[in-house]
Amino acid sequence: MEGSFQFANPAFLWLLVALPVMAILRGRSGRVVALRLPSISDAKGGGGHPKSRAGGLLMALAYLGMALIIVALARPQLGRGNTEVETSGIDIVLAVDVSGSMEAMDFNIDGQPVDRLTVVKKVVEQFVGDRPGDRISMIAFAGRPYLVSPLTLDHEWLKKRLSEVQIGRVEDGTAIGSAIASSVNHLRDSDAKSRIVILLTDGVNNTGAANPVTAAEAAKTLGIKIYTIGAGTMGEAPIPVKDQFGRQRMAMTKVEIDEDSLRKIASTTGGQYFRATDTDSLVKIYNEINQLETTKRTIKKYEDYKELMLFALIPGLFFVMLERILSETRFRHLP
C-alpha cells in the first residue's frame, strides 16, 4: 500500500498565477488615502507612504486566504492505493538436493568456479522472482527432506529462507523418493488449477523409505506434474575435502546421476526431464519451465482517496475573514 497525492480539479490551480499579478498591480498603485486634516502641520505629520506595514499585513492575509481557497477548489487528495495480483492458479514446490555432492565445484559464476548449490540458489531465486502470481513452497533434501518454506505468495520471505539453505543441516544421502513424497504431500490439499513439483538433484536415490517411481505414481493420481533436473557433470567432479590436519583441498570425486529414474518420474506425471551441466544450461532449464507453466494473471488496482479540501478551505476562509475584520476595525482607514 502506497500513499500518493493528487488534485481532483487541477485546472483551478491556474488561478494562482493571477495572484502575484494582482499583487504587483496593487503594489504599484498603492492605496488611495483621503483624510480630512484641520491644518497644514497635521498634513505634514500625517504624510508618508500610502502603504503602511499594516496595509502590507492585510494584503498578505488576503492573498494567502485566496491562495488557500483556490487550492481547496482544486480538491487536494491523499491516495491510498492498493495493488493486488490475483494468484495464477499454479502452486509450485521446489525440491532442491542439498547432499554433500552439491559442494562439487563444476559450475561457475562470472568465470569463477563455485559449488552447485550456490548456482542453484541463484537461479531458483530468479525463477521465484519471475512468478509473482504463484504460490511457491520449497523443500530441501539430503538423507531426508525438510521444509524450507510452505506455499506462499510472500516471495521476499521465501528468498530469504532460500538464502539460508546450507549443506549439512541433515544427515547426508540422497532421498529422492522421500523428497517427492513430501512435495506431493504439501500439494495434496491445494485447490490450485495446476500443481507442479520441480525437483533438482545431482545424485542417485540411496536412502529414504519411499521409492521415487512409486512416489511419482502417487503424484500422477493426484494430478501433480513433476519436472526433474539432473545437475552437474558425470564421472568425476572437484569436491572440497579436509585432510587429517584440517586443511581443505580439492579432490576429484566420482559423481553419478540416475537419469533413467529422473526421466521415468517426469514422464509418469506428464512432466519433463532436463539435464544441466553448467550454469547457462541450468538458467535455460528454469526459463523453459517458466514458459511451459504459464497462465494469465489479472492485476487489480484499488485507489482510496482522502479529501484534503477542508485543510485548505478552512484556513483560507479564516485568513480572508481576518483581513476583513482587521481592515474594518483596528486598521480601518477613513475615506
XYZ file of N, CA and C in Angstrom, residues 15 52 54 65 127 193 224 230 237 246 250 274 291 296 335:
45
model
N -5.532 29.610 -11.404
C -5.929 30.880 -10.793
C -4.835 31.442 -9.890
N 1.197 51.276 4.442
C 1.872 51.108 5.719
C 2.170 49.642 5.962
N 0.831 47.964 8.259
C -0.483 47.355 8.473
C -1.115 46.976 7.141
N -5.181 33.920 1.999
C -6.508 33.317 2.081
C -7.030 32.915 0.726
N 14.017 -17.515 -10.699
C 12.780 -18.190 -11.097
C 11.619 -17.732 -10.221
N -5.422 -24.767 -9.840
C -5.747 -25.406 -11.110
C -4.604 -26.281 -11.597
N -0.624 -34.186 -10.042
C 0.540 -33.325 -9.803
C 1.633 -33.658 -10.814
N 18.569 -32.993 -13.644
C 19.823 -33.608 -13.229
C 20.931 -32.579 -13.354
N 34.044 -35.027 -10.360
C 33.924 -33.580 -10.157
C 34.770 -33.182 -8.961
N 43.144 -30.882 8.910
C 42.084 -29.876 8.813
C 42.240 -28.913 7.661
N 41.052 -29.771 -2.909
C 40.110 -30.286 -3.884
C 40.467 -31.728 -4.236
N 15.227 -32.637 -17.534
C 16.219 -31.734 -18.095
C 17.592 -32.065 -17.530
N 8.261 -20.891 -19.023
C 7.427 -20.716 -20.208
C 6.381 -21.816 -20.342
N -2.527 -16.626 -17.486
C -2.761 -15.191 -17.394
C -3.037 -14.781 -15.964
N -12.286 57.234 4.663
C -12.331 57.687 3.275
C -12.387 59.207 3.206
